[in-house]
Coordinates of C-alpha atoms and ligand atoms in Angstrom, one line a residue:
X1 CA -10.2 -13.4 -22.2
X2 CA -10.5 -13.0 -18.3
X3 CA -9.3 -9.9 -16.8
X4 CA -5.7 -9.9 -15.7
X5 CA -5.9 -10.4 -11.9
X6 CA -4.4 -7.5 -9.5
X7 CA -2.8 -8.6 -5.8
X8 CA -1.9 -5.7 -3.2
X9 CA -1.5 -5.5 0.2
X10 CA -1.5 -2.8 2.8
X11 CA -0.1 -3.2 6.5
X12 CA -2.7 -2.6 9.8
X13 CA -0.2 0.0 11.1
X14 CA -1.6 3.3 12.2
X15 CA -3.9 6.0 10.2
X16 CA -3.8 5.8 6.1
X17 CA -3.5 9.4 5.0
X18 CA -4.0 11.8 2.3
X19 CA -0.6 10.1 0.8
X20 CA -1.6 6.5 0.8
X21 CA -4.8 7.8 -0.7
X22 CA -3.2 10.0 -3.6
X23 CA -0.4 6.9 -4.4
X24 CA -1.9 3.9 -4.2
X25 CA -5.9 3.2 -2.9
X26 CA -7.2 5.4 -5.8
X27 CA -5.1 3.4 -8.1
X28 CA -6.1 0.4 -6.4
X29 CA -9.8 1.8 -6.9
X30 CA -9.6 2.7 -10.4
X31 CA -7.7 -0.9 -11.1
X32 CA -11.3 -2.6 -10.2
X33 CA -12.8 -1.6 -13.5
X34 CA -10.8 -3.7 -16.0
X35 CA -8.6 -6.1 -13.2
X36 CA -9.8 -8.9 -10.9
X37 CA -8.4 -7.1 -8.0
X38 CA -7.5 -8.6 -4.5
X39 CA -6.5 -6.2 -2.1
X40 CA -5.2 -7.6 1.3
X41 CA -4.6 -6.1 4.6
X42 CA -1.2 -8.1 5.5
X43 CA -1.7 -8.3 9.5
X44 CA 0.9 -11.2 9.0
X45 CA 3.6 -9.1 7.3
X46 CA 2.6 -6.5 10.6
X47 CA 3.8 -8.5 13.5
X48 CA 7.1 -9.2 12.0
X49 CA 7.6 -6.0 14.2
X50 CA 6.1 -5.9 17.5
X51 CA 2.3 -5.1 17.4
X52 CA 0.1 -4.6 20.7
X53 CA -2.7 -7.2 20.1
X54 CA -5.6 -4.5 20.6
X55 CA -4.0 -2.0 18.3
X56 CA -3.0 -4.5 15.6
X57 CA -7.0 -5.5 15.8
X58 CA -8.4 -2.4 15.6
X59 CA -5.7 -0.8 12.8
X60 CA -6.9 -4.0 10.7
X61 CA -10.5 -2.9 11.0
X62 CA -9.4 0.6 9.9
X63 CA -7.6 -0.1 7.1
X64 CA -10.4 -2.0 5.8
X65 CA -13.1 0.5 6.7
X66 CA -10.5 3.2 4.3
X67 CA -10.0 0.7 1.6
X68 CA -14.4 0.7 1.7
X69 CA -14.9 4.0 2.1
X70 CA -12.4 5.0 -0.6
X71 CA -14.3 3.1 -3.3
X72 CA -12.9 -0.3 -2.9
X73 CA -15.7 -2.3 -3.8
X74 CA -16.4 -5.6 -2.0
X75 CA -19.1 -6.6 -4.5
X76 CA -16.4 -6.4 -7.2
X77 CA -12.7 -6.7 -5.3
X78 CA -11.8 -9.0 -2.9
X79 CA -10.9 -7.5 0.8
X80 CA -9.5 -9.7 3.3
X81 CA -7.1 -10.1 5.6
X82 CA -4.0 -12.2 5.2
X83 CA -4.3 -14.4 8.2
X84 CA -7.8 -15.5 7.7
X85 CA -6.4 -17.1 4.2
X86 CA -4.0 -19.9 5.9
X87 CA -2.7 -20.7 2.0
X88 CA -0.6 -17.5 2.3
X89 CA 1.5 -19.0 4.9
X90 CA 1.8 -22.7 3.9
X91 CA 2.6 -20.8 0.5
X92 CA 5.5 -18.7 2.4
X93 CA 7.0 -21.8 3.9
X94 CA 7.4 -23.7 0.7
X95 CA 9.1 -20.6 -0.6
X96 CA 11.4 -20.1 2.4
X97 CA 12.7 -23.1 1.0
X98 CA 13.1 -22.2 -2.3
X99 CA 14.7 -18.5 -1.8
X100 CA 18.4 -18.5 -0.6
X101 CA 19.5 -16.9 2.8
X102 CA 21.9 -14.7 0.2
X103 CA 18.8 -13.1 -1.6
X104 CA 17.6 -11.7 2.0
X105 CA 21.2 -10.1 3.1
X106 CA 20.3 -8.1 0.1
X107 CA 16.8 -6.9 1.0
X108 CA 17.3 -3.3 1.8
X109 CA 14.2 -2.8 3.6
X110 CA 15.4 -5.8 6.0
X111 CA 18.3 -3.8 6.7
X112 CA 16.5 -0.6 7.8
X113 CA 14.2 -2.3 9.7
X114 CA 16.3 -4.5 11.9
X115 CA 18.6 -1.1 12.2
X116 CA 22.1 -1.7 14.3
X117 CA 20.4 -5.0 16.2
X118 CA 20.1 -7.0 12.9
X119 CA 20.9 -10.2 15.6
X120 CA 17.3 -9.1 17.6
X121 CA 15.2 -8.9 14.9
X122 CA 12.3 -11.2 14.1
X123 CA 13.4 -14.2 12.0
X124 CA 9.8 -13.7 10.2
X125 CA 11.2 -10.1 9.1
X126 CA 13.9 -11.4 7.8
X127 CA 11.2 -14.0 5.3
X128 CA 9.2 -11.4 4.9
X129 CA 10.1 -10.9 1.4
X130 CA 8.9 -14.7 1.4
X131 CA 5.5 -14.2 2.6
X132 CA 5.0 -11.3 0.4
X133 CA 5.8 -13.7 -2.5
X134 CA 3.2 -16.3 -1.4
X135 CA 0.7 -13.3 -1.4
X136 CA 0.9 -13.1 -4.8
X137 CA 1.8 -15.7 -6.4
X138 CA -1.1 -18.0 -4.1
X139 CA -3.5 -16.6 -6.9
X140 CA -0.6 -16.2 -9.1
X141 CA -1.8 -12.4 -9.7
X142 CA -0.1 -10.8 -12.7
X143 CA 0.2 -7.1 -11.8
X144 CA 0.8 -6.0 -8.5
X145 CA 0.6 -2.2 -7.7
X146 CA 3.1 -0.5 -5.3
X147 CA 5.5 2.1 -4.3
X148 CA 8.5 2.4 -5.4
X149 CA 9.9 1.2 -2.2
X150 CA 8.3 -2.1 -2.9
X151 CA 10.4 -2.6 -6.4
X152 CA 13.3 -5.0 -4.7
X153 CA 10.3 -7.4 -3.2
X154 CA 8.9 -7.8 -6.4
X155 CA 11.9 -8.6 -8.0
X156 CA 12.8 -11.4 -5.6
X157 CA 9.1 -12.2 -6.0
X158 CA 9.6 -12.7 -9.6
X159 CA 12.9 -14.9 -8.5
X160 CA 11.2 -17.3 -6.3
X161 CA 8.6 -17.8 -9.4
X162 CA 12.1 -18.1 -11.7
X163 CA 13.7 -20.4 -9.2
X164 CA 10.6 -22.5 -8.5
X165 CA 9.7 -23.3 -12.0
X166 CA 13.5 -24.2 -13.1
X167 CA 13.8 -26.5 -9.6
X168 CA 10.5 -28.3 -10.4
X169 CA 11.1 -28.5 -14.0
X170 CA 7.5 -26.7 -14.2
X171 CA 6.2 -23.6 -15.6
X172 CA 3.7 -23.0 -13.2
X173 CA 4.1 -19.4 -11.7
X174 CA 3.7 -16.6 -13.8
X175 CA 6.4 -13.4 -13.3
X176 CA 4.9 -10.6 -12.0
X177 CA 4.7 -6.9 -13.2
X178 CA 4.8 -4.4 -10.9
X179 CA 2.8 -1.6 -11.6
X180 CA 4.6 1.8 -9.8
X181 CA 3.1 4.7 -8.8
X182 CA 4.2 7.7 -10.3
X183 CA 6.0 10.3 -8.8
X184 CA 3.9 12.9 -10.0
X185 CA 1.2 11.4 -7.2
X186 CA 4.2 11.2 -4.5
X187 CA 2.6 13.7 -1.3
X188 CA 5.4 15.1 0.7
X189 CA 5.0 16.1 4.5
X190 CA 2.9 19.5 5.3
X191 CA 6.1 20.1 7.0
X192 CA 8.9 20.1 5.0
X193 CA 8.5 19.4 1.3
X194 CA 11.7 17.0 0.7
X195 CA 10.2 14.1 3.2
X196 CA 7.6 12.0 2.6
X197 CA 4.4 12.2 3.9
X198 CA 4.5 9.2 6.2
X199 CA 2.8 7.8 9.5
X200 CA 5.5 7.3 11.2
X201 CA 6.5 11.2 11.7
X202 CA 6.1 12.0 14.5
X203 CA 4.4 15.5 14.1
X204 CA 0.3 15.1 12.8
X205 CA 0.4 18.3 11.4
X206 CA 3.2 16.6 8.9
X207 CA 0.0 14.7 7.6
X208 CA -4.0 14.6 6.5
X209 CA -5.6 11.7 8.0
X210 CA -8.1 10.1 6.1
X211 CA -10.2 10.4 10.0
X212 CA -9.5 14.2 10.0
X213 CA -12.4 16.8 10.2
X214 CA -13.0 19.0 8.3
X215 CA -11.6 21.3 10.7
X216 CA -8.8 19.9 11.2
X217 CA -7.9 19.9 7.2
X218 CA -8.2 23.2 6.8
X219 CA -6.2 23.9 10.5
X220 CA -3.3 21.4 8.9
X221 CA -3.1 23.6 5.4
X222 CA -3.8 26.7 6.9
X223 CA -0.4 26.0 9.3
X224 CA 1.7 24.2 6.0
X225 CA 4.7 25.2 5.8
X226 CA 5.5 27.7 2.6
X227 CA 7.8 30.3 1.6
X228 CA 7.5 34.1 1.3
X229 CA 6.7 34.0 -2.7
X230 CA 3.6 33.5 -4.2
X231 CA 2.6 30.5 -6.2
X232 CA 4.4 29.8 -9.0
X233 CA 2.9 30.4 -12.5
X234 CA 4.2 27.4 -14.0
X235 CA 5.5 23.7 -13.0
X236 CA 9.3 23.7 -12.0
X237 CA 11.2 23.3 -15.2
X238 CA 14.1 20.9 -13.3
X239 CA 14.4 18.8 -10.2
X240 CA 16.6 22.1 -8.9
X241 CA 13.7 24.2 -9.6
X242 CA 11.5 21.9 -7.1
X243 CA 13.8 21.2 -4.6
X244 CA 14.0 25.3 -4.3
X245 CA 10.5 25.4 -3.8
X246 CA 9.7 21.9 -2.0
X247 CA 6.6 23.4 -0.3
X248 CA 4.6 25.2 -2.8
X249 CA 5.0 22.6 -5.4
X250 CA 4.1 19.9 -3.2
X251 CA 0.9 21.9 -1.9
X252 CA 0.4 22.5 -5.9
X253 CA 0.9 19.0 -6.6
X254 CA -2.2 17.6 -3.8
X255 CA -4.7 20.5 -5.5
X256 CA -4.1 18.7 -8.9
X257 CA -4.5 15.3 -7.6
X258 CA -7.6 16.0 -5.7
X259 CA -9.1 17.8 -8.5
X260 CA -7.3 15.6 -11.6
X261 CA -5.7 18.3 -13.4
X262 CA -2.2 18.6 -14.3
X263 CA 0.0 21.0 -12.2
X264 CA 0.6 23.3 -15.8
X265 CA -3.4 24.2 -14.8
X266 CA -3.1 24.7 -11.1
X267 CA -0.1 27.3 -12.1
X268 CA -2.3 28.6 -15.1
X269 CA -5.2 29.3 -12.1
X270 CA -3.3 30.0 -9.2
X271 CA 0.1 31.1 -10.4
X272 CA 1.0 34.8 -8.6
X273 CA -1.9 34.7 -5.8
X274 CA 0.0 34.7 -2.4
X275 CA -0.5 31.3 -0.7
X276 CA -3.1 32.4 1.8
X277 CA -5.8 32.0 -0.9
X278 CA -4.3 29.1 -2.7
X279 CA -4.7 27.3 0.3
X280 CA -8.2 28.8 1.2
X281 CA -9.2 27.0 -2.2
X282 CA -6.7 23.8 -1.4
X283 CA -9.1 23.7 1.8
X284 CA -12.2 23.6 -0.5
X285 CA -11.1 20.4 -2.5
X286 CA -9.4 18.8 0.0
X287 CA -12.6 18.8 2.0
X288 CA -15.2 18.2 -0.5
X289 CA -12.9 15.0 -2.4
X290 CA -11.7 13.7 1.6
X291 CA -15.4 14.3 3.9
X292 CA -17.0 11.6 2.3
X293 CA -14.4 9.2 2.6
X294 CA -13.8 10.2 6.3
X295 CA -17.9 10.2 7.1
X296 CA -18.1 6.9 5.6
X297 CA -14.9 5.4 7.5
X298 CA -15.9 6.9 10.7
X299 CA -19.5 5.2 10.0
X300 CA -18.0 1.8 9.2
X301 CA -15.9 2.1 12.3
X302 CA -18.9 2.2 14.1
X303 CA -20.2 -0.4 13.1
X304 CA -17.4 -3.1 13.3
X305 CA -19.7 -6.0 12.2
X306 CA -20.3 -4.9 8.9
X307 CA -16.2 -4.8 8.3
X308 CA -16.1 -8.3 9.9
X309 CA -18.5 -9.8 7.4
X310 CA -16.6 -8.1 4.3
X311 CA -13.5 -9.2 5.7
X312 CA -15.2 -12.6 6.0
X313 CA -16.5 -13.1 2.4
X314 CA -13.5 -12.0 1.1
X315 CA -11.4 -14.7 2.8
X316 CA -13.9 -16.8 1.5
X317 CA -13.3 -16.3 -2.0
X318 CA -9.6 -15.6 -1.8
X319 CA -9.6 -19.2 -0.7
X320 CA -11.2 -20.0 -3.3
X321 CA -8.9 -19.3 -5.2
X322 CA -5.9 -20.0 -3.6
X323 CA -6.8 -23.6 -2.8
X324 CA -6.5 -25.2 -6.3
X325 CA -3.6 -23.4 -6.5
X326 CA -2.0 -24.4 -3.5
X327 CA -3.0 -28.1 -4.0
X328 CA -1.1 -28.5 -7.5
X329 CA 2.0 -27.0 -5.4
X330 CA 1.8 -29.6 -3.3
X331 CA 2.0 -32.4 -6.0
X332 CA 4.9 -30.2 -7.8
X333 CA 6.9 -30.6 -4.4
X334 CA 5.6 -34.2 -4.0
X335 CA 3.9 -33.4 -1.0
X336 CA 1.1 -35.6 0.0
X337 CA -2.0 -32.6 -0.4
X338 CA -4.0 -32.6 2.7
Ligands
LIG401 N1 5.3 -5.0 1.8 C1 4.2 -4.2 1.4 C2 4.3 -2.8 2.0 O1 4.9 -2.6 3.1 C3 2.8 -4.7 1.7 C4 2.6 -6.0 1.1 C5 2.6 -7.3 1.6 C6 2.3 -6.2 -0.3 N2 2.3 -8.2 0.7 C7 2.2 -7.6 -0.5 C8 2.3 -5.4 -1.4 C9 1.9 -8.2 -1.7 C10 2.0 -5.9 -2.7 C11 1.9 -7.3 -2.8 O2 3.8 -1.8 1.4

């Protein structure tokens, strides 16, 4: 049996941070082991909202020197980005024709997105659902890691595959799985403990950066937010329990990802020590598990040929792929194939 093959992408906007790293790319990196894994930096999916052409280069550059330095292997996984592999969007445009204008007005990250000027925004973010779909389903990958917040594109992923095998008569694409991350790795702000930890807030000691210093991790805990008490001795028994306590269980929560133990062992440690040390010792671990990864991404971002050329083989093979693939579409859809 071959492995069952692993599609995910990640968008070229802005730092990936301690979040992103917890949630998804160490799932993404542990996937590699027993998954053909094709991870996919989606600058397409990017400037369906406006992008400054230098930033958008250099944020694709960092997001794949991350992805490396975080263990994504590009001996074993395939790193590329999306518009380097034109399949993905001859794929979407087939796809904008089989999805329905109705399945859209649903999409509820459309809606946040285009905000109150739904008529101004980009026709492409309104497709974009459509392009994630061709993603996917251009290698037709099986299992697709993501957030929670990715759960509705999936779905109309998986309805696109539904609607283009019963249109063609054909059962050619597979329905993906979506494989969430759990909650139990969700990182809330260093801020406030009921938000997200997210690039888009607008305060960086909210966030760790996976280009932080070492200084500047410890200078981000030492200033995260807490309450008076000390740290709990045990994991909250309810959802009420937590949201009292936002902070401390969220600062809990990082120490056991970092150091993989469950939060029951951080409380069994740490449980009744007043914050100051807890964080001394957060500090430690976040430092030791997060330097490498930062050394190694600032290294890589120096030298920007050596991400080119991964970024290069992986389209390579990715087309590879995708090209057979693409080809039989074409005769499904009586297409003449180029
Ligand atoms: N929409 C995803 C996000 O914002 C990124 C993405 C694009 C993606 N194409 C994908 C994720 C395909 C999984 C599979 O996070």
């Amino acid at each position: 049996m071959s492995k069952p093959r692993v599609f995910s992408g990640v968008q070229p906007t802005g730092n990936l941070h301690l979040g992103n790293y917890l949630g998804a790319i160490r799932n993404w990196v542990k996937l590699q082991a027993d998954h053909e894994c094709l991870y996919c930096v989606v600058d397409l999916h990017a400037i369906t909202v406006w992008q400054e052409p230098a930033d958008l280069t250099r944020s694709t550059r960092e997001v794949a020197a991350s992805l490396i330095a975080a263990g994504i292997d590009p001996a074993g996984a395939i790193l590329f980005n999306q518009s380097k592999v034109a399949a993905h969007a001859e794929l979407a445009w087939i796809f904008n024709c089989v999805a329905r204008v109705g399945w859209m007005n649903r999409m509820t990250q459309f809606k946040e997105k285009a905000g109150k000027h739904r008529e101004n925004a980009s026709l492409g973010l309104y497709a974009y659902p459509a392009l994630m779909a061709a993603d996917i389903l251009v290698y037709k990958a099986t299992h697709v890691p993501v957030g929670e917040d990715q759960k509705q594109h999936l779905e109309l992923t998986r309805d696109v595959a539904q609607k283009f095998n019963s249109d063609y008569g054909v059962d050619y694409f597979p329905l993906t799985e979506p494989l969430i991350y759990g909650a139990a790795t969700r990182v809330m702000s260093l801020r406030d403990g009921s938000k997200k930890m997210s690039k888009s807030d607008p305060s960086d000691m909210s966030r760790i950066n996976l280009i932080d210093d070492a200084d500047t991790i410890a200078g981000k805990i030492r200033k995260a937010r807490t309450d008076p008490e000390p740290v709990p001795v045990a994991p909250p028994a309810s959802e009420d329990e937590r949201a009292a306590r936002p902070e401390a269980y969220n600062l809990m929560g990082i120490y056991a990802a970092l150091t993989d133990k469950s939060l029951a062992e951080v409380a069994d440690e740490f449980g009744g020590a007043p914050f100051s040390a807890f964080k001394g010792a957060l500090t430690d671990v976040a430092v030791a598990v997060m330097g490498p990864i930062t050394a190694e991404m600032r290294r890589l971002m120096d030298h920007p040929d050596e991400i080119d050329a991964i970024l290069h083989q992986g389209a390579e093979d990715a087309r590879e792929i995708a090209a057979p693939i693409l080809r039989e579409v074409y005769d499904i859809v009586g297409l003449l194939r180029p």
